[in-house]
mmCIF file of C-alpha atoms and ligand atoms in Angstrom:
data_model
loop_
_atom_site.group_PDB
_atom_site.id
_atom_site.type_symbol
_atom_site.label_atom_id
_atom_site.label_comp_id
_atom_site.label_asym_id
_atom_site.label_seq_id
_atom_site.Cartn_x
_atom_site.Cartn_y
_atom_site.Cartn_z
ATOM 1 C CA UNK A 10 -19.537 25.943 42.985
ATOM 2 C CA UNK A 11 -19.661 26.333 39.052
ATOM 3 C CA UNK A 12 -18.427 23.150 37.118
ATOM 4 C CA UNK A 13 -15.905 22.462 34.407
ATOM 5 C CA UNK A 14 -18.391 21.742 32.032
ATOM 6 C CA UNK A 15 -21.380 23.529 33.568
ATOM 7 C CA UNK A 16 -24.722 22.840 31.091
ATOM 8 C CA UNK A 17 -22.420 20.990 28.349
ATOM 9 C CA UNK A 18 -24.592 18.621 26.390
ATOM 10 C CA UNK A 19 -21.876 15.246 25.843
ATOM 11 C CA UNK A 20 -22.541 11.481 24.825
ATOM 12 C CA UNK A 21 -20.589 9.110 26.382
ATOM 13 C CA UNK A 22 -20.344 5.957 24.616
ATOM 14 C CA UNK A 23 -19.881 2.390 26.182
ATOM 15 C CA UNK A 24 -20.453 4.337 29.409
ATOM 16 C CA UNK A 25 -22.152 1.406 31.292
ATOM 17 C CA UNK A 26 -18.832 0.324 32.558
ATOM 18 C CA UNK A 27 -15.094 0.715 33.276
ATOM 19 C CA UNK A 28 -13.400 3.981 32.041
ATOM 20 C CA UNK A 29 -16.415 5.143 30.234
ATOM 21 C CA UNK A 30 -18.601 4.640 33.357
ATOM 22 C CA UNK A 31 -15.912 7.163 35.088
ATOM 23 C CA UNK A 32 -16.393 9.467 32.341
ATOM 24 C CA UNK A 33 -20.166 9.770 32.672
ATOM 25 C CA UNK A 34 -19.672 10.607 36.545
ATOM 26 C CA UNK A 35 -17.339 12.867 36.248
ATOM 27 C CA UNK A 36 -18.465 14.605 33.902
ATOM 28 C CA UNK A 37 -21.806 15.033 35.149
ATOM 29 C CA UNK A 38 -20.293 15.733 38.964
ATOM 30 C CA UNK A 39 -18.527 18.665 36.343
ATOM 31 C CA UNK A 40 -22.443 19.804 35.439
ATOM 32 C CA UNK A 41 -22.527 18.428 32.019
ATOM 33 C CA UNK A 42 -25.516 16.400 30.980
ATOM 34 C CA UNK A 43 -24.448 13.494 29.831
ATOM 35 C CA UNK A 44 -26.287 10.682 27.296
ATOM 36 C CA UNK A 45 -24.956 7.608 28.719
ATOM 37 C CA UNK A 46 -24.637 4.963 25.939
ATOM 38 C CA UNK A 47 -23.916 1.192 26.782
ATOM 39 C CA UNK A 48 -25.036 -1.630 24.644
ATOM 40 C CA UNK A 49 -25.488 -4.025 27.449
ATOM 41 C CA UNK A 50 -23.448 -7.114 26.004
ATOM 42 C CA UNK A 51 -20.279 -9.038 26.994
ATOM 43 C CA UNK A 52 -16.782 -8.302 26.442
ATOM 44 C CA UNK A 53 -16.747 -10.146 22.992
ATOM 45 C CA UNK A 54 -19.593 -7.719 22.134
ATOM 46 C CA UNK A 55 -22.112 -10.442 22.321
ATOM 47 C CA UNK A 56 -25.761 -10.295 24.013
ATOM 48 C CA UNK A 57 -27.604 -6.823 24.960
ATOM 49 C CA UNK A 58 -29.218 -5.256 27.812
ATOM 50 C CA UNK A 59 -29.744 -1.865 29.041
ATOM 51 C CA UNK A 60 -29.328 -2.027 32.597
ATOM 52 C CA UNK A 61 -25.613 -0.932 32.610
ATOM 53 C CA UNK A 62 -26.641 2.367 31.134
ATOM 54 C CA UNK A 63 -29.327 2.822 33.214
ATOM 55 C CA UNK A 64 -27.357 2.347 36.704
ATOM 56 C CA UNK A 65 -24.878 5.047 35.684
ATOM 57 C CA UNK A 66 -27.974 7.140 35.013
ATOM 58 C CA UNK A 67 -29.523 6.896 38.501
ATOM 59 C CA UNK A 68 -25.805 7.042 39.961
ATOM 60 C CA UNK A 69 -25.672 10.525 38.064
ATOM 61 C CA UNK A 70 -29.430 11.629 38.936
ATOM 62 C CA UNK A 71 -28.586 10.728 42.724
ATOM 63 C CA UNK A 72 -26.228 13.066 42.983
ATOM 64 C CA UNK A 73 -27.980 15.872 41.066
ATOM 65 C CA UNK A 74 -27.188 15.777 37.760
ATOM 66 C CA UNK A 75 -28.625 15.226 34.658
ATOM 67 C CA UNK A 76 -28.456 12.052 32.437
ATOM 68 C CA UNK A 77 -30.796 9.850 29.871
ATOM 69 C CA UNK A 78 -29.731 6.064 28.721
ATOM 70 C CA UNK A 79 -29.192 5.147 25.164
ATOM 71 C CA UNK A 80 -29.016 1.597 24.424
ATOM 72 C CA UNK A 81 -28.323 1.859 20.680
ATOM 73 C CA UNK A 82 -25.114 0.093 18.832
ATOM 74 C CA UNK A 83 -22.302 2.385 18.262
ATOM 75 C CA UNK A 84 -20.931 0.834 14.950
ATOM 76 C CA UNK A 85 -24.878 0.572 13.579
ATOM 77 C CA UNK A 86 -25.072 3.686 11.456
ATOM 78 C CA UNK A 87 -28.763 4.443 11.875
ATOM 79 C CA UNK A 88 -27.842 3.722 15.912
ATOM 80 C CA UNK A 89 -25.834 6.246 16.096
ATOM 81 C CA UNK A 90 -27.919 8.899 13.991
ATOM 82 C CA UNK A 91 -30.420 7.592 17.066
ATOM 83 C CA UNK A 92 -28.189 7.835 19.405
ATOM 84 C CA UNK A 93 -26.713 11.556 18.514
ATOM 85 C CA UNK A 94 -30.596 12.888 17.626
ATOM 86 C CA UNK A 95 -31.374 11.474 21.288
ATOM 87 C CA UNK A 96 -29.319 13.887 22.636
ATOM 88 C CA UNK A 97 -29.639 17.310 20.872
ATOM 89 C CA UNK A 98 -33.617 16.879 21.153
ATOM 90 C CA UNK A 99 -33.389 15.712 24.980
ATOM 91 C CA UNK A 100 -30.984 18.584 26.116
ATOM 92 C CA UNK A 101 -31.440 20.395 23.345
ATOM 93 C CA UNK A 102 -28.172 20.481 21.784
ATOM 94 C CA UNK A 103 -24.862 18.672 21.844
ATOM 95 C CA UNK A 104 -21.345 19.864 22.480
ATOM 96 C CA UNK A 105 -19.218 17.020 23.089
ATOM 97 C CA UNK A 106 -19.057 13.017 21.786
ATOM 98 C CA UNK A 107 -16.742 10.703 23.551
ATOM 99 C CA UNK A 108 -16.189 7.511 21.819
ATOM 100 C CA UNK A 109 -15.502 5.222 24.266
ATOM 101 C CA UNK A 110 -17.263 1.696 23.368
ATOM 102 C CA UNK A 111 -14.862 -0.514 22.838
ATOM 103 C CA UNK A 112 -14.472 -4.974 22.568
ATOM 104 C CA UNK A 113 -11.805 -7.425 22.225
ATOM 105 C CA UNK A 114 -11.130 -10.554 20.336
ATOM 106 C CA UNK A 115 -7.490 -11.054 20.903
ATOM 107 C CA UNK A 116 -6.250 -14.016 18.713
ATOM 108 C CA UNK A 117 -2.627 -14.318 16.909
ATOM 109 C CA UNK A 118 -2.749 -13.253 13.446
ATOM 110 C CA UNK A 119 -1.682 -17.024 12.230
ATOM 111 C CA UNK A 120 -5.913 -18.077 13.943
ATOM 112 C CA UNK A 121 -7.463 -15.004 13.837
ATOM 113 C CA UNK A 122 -10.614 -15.733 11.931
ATOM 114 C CA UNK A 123 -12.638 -13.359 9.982
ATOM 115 C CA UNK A 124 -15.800 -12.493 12.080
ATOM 116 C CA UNK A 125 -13.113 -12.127 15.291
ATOM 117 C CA UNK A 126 -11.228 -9.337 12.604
ATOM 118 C CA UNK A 127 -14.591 -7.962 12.018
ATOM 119 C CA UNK A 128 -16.281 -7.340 14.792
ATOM 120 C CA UNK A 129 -13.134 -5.591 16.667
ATOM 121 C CA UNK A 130 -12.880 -3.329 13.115
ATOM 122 C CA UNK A 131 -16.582 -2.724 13.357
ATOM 123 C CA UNK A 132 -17.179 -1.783 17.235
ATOM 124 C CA UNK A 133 -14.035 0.855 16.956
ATOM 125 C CA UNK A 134 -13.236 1.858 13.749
ATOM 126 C CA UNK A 135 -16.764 2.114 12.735
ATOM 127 C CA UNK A 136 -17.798 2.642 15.977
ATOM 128 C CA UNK A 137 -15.915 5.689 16.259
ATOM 129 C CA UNK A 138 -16.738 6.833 12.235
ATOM 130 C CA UNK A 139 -20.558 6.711 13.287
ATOM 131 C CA UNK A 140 -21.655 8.854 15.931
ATOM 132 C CA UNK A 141 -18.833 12.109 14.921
ATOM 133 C CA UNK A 142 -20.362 11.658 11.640
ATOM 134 C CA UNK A 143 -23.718 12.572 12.605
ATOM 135 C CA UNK A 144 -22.293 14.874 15.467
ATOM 136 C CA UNK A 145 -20.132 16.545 12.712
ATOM 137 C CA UNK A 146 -23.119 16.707 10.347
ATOM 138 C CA UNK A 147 -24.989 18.599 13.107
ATOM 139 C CA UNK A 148 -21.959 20.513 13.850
ATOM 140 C CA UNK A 149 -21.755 21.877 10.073
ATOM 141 C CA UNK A 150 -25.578 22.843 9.964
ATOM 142 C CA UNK A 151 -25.203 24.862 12.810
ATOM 143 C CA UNK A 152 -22.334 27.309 11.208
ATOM 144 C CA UNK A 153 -24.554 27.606 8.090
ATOM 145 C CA UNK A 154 -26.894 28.663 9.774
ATOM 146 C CA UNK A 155 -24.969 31.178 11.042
ATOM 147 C CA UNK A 156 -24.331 29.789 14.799
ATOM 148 C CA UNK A 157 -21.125 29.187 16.767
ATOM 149 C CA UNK A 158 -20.219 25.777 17.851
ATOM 150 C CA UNK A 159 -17.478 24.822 20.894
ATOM 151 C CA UNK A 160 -17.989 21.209 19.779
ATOM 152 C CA UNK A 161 -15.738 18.613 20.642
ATOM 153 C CA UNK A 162 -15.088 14.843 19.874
ATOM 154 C CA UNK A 163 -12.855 12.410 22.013
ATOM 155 C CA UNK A 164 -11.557 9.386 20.385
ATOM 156 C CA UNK A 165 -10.195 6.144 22.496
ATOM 157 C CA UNK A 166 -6.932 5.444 20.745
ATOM 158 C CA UNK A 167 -4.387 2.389 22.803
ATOM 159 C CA UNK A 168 -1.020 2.105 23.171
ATOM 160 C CA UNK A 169 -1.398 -1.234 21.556
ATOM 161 C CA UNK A 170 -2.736 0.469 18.439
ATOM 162 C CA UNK A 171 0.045 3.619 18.384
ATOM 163 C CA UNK A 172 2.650 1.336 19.879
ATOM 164 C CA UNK A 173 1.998 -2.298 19.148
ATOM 165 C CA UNK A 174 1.118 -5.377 21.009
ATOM 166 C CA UNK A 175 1.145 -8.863 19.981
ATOM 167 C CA UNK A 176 -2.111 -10.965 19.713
ATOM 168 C CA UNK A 177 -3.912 -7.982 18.804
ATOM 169 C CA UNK A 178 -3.487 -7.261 15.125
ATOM 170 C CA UNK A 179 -7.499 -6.312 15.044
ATOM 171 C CA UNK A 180 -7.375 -4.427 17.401
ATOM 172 C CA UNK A 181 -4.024 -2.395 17.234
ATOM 173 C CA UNK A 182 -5.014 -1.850 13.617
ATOM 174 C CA UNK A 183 -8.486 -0.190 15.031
ATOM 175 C CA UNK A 184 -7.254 1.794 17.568
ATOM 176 C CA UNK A 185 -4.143 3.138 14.915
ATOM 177 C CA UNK A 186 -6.979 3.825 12.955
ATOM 178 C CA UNK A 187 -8.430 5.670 15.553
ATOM 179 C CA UNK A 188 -5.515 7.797 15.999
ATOM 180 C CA UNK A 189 -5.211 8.581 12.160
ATOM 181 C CA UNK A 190 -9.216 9.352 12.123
ATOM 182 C CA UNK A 191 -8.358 11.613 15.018
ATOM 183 C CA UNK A 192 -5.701 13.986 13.086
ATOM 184 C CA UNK A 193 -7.615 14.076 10.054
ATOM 185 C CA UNK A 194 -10.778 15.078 11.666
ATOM 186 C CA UNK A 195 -9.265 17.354 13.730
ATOM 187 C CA UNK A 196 -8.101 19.148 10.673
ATOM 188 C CA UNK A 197 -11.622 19.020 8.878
ATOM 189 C CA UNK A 198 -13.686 20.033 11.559
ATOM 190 C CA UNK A 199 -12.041 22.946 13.152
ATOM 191 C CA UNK A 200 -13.473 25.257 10.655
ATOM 192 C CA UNK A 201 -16.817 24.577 12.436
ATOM 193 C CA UNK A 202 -15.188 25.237 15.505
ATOM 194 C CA UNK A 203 -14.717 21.472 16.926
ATOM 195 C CA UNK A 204 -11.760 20.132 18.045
ATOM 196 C CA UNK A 205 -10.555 16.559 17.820
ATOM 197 C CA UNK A 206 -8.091 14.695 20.266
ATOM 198 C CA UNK A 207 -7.996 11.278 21.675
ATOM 199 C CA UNK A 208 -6.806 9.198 24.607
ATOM 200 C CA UNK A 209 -4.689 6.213 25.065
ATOM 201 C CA UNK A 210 -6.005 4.856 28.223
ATOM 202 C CA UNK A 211 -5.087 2.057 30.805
ATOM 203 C CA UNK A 212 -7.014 0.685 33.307
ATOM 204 C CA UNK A 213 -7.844 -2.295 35.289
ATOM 205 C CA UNK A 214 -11.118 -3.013 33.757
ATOM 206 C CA UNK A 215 -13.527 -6.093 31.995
ATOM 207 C CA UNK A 216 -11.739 -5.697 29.423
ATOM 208 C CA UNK A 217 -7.653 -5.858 31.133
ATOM 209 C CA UNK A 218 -8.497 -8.384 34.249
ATOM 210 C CA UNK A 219 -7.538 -11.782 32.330
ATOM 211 C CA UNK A 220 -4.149 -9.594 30.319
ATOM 212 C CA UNK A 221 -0.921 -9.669 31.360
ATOM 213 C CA UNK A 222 -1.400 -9.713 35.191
ATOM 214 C CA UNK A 223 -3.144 -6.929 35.357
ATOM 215 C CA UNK A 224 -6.308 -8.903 37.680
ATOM 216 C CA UNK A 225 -3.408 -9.506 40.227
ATOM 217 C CA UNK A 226 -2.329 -6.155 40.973
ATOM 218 C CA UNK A 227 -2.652 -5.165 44.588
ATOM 219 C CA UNK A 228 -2.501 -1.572 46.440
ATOM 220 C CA UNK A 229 -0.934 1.021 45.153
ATOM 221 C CA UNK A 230 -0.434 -0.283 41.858
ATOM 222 C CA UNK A 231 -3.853 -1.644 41.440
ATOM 223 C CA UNK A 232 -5.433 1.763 42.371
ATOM 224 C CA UNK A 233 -2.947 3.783 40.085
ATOM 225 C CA UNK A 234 -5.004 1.477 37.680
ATOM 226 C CA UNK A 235 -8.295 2.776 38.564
ATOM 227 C CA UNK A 236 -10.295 3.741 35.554
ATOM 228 C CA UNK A 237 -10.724 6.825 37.630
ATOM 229 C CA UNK A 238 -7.820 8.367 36.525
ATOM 230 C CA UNK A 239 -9.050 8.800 32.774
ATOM 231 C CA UNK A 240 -11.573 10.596 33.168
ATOM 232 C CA UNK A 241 -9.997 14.001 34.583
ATOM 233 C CA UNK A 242 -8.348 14.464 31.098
ATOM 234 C CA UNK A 243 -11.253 13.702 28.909
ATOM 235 C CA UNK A 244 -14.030 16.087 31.352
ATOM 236 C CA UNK A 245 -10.905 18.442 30.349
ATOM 237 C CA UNK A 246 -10.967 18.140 26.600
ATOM 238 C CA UNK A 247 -14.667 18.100 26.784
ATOM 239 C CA UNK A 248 -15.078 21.970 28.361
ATOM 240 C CA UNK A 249 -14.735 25.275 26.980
ATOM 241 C CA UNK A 250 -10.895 25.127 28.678
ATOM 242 C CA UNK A 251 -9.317 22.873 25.400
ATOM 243 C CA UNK A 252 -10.752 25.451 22.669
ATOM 244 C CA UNK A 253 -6.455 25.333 21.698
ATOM 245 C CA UNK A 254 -6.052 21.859 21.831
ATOM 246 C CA UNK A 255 -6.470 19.785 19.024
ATOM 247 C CA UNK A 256 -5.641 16.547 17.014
ATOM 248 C CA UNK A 257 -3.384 15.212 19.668
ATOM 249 C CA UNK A 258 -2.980 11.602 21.207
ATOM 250 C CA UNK A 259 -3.132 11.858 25.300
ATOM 251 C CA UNK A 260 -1.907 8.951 27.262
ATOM 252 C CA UNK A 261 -3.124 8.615 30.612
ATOM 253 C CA UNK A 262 -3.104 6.297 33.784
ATOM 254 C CA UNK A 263 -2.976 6.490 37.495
ATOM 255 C CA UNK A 264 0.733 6.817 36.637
ATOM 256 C CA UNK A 265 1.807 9.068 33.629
ATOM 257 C CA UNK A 266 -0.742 12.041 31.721
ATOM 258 C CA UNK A 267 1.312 12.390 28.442
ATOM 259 C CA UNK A 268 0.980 13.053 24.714
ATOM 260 C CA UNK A 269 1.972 10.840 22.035
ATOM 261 C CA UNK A 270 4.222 12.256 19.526
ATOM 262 C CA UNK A 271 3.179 10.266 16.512
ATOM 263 C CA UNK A 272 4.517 9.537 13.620
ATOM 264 C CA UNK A 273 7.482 11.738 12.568
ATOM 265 C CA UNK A 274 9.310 11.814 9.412
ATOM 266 C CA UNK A 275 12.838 10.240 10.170
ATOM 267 C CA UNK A 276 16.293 10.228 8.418
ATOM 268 C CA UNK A 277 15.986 10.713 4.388
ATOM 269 C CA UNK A 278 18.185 10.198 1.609
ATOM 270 C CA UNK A 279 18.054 10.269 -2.250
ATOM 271 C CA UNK A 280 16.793 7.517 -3.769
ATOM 272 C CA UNK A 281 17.999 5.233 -6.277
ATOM 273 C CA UNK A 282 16.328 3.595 -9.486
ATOM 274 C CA UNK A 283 18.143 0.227 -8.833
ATOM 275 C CA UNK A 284 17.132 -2.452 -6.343
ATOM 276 C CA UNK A 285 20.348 -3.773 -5.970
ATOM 277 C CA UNK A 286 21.629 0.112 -4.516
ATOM 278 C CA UNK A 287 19.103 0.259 -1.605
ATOM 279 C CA UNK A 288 20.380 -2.173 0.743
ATOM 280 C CA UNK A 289 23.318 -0.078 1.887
ATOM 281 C CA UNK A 290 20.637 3.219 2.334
ATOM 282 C CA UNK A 291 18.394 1.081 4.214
ATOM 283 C CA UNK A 292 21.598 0.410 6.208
ATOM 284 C CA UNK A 293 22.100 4.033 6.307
ATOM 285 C CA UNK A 294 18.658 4.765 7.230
ATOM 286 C CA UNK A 295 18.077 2.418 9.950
ATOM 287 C CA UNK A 296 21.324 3.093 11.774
ATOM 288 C CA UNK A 297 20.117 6.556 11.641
ATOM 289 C CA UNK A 298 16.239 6.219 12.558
ATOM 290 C CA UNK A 299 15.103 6.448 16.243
ATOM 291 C CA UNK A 300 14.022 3.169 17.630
ATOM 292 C CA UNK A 301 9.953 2.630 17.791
ATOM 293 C CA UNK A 302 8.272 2.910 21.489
ATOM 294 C CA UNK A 303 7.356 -0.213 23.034
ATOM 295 C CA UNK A 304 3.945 0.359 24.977
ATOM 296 C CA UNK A 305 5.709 1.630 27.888
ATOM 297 C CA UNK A 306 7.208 4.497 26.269
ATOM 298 C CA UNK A 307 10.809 2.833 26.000
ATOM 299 C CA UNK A 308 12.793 1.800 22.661
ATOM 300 C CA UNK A 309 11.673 -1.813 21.419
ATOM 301 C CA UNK A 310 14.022 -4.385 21.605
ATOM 302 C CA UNK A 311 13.556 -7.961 20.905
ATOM 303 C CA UNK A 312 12.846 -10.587 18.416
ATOM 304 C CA UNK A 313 10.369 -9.649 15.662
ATOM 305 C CA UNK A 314 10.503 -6.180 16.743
ATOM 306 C CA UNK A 315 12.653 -3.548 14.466
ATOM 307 C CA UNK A 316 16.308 -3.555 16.112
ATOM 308 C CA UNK A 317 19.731 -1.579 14.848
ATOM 309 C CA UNK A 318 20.563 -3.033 11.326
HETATM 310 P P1 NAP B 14 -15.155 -2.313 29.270
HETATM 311 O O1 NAP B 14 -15.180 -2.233 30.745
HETATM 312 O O2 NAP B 14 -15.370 -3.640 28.599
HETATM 313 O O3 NAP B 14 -16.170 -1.246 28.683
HETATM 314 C C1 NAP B 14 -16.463 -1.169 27.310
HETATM 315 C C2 NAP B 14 -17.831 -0.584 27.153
HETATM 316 O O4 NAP B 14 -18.159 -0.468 25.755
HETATM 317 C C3 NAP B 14 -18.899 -1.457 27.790
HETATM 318 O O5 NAP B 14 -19.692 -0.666 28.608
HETATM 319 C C4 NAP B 14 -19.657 -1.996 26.581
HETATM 320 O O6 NAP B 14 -21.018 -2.166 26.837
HETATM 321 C C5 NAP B 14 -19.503 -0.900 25.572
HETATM 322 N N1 NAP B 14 -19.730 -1.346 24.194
HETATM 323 C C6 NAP B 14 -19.125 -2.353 23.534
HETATM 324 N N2 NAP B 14 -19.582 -2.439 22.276
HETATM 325 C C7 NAP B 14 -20.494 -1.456 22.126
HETATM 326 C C8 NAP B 14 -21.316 -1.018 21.057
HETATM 327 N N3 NAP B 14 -21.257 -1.621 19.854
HETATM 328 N N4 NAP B 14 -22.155 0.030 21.248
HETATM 329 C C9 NAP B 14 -22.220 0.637 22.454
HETATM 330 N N5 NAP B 14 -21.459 0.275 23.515
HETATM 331 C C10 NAP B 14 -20.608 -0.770 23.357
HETATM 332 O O7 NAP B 14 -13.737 -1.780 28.719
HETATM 333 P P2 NAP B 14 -12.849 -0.489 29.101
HETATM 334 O O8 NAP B 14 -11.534 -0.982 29.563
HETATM 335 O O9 NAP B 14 -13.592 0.462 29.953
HETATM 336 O O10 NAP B 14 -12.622 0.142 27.642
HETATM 337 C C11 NAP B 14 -13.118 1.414 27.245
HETATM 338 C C12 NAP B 14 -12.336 1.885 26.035
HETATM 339 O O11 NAP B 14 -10.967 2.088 26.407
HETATM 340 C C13 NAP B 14 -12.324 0.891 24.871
HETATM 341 O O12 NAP B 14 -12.379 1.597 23.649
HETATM 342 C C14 NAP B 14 -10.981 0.212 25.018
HETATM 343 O O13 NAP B 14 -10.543 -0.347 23.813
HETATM 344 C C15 NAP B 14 -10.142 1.385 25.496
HETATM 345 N N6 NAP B 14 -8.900 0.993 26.141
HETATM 346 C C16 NAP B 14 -8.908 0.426 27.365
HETATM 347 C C17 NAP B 14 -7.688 0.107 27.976
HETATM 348 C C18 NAP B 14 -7.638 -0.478 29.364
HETATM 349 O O14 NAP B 14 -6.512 -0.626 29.888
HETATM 350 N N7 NAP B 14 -8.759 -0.805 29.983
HETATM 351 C C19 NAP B 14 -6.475 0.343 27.308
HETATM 352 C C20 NAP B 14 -6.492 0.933 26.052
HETATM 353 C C21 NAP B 14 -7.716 1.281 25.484
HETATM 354 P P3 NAP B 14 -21.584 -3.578 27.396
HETATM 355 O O15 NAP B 14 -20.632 -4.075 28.384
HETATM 356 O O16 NAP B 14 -22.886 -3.213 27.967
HETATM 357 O O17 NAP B 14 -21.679 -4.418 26.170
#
């Protein structure tokens, strides 16, 4: 039986473990080869070894399929020029980068020090820049030289970048980013014919066991938050099927596939040259404007959070 992504040439990255781990098999069980990246360190993003990276590749090659390990540092630009060169001269060309690698250093803003700020901005922001930039650079080469390209680049976004969640200013900020980098890119690259979209994952994984209860689910609910369920969408984006689809924000769980509407324009009005005029428009405004989405799709309420005027 012919695969989704039969002979497709795609990086994951942080593929080790968790939901990148689940993209790597599926998409190879799909007949794309995959370069499975994993740093090998902890969830901080501390220490590195390669054996992560290496089980997913004899999981893959047991079954069949195709696969090499990378062990190179997503946010280290020369890494990822490694990293993305590793792949086009192993299978001899590259169609898709998912950019999965991802830490956390959770920390209210009033302690969150510097190098916790840093390293969560590094790991996704840059993390994410890095390898699409030398994907994208390959990408352009091959339309001057007069080739077609049905590239494609995943992005992990979060609902607690798009939505919000307390404790996690670095990391919200990243993943936002993420989002943004998505649209943009989505609308520079499709020229070379690469689309751009992203996913807003959750899953029961390192990363989620010690947040919010999510270690303590049981049954149903703890297999509707299998990583498992990810991966379906982004082996989807990845093959020649989402040509039409581009610069979006996917959510996706055991529970809900959706799309992320983004930022809108709301309510306008004309403005005013005096301070002391725009209290009543902000009034105006704000009774007017749709509530923002908590990060289970529903209007936020509460304190702190931006309520009727
Ligand atoms: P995970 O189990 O901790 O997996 C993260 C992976 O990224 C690990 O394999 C890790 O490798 C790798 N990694 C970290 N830094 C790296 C680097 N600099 N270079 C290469 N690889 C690196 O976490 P996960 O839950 O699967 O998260 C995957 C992605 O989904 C992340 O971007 C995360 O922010 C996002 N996300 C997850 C959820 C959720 O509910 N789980 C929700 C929203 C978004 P080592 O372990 O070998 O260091």
């Amino acid at each position: 039986m012919s695969g989704l992504c039969d002979g497709r040439v795609v990086i994951v990255t942080g593929a080790g473990r968790g939901i990148g781990r689940e993209h790597a098999l599926m998409l190879a069980s799909e007949g794309a080869k995959v370069v499975v990246n994993d740093l090998g360190g902890e969830v901080d993003g501390t220490g590195g070894d390669k054996s992560p990276a290496q089980q997913v590749v004899e999981e893959i090659k047991g079954m069949g399929g195709e696969a090499i390990a990378n062990g190179d540092d997503v946010s280290d630009w020369e890494g990822s020029q490694r990293m993305v060169n590793m792949a086009i001269e192993t299978f001899n060309g590259l169609d898709a980068v998912v950019n999965n690698a991802g830490i956390l250093r959770d920390r209210m803003l009033t302690n969150m020090t510097e190098a916790e700020w840093d390293a969560v901005i590094k790991v996704h922001l840059k993390g994410t820049f890095a390898p699409s930039r030398w994907a994208a650079a390959y990408w352009r080469e091959r339309t001057k030289a007069g080739e077609t390209n049905d590239g494609r680049i995943i992005n992990t976004s979060s609902v607690s970048g798009i939505y919000g969640n307390p404790g996690q200013t670095n990391y919200g900020a990243a993943k936002a980013g993420i989002a943004a980098f998505t649209i943009i890119a989505a609308q520079e690259m499709a020229r070379y014919g690469v689309t751009v979209n992203a996913i807003a994952p959750g899953a029961l994984t390192r990363m989620t066991e010690n947040l919010g209860g999510m270690g303590s689910l049981e049954g149903e609910a703890r297999e509707a938050m299998s990583p498992r369920w990810i991966a379906p969408i982004v082996t989807w984006l990845c093959s020649a099927e989402s040509a039409q689809v581009t610069g979006r924000v996917f959510e996706a769980t055991g529970n809900i596939l959706g799309v992320a509407e983004m930022w809108r324009r709301g309510p306008v009005l004309e403005p005013v040259d005096d301070p002391k005029l725009i209290g009543p428009l902000v009034k105006e405004l704000m009774a007017q404007a749709a509530p923002n989405s908590d990060m289970g799709g529903k209007p936020v309420t509460g304190p702190g959070r931006p309520t009727p005027y």
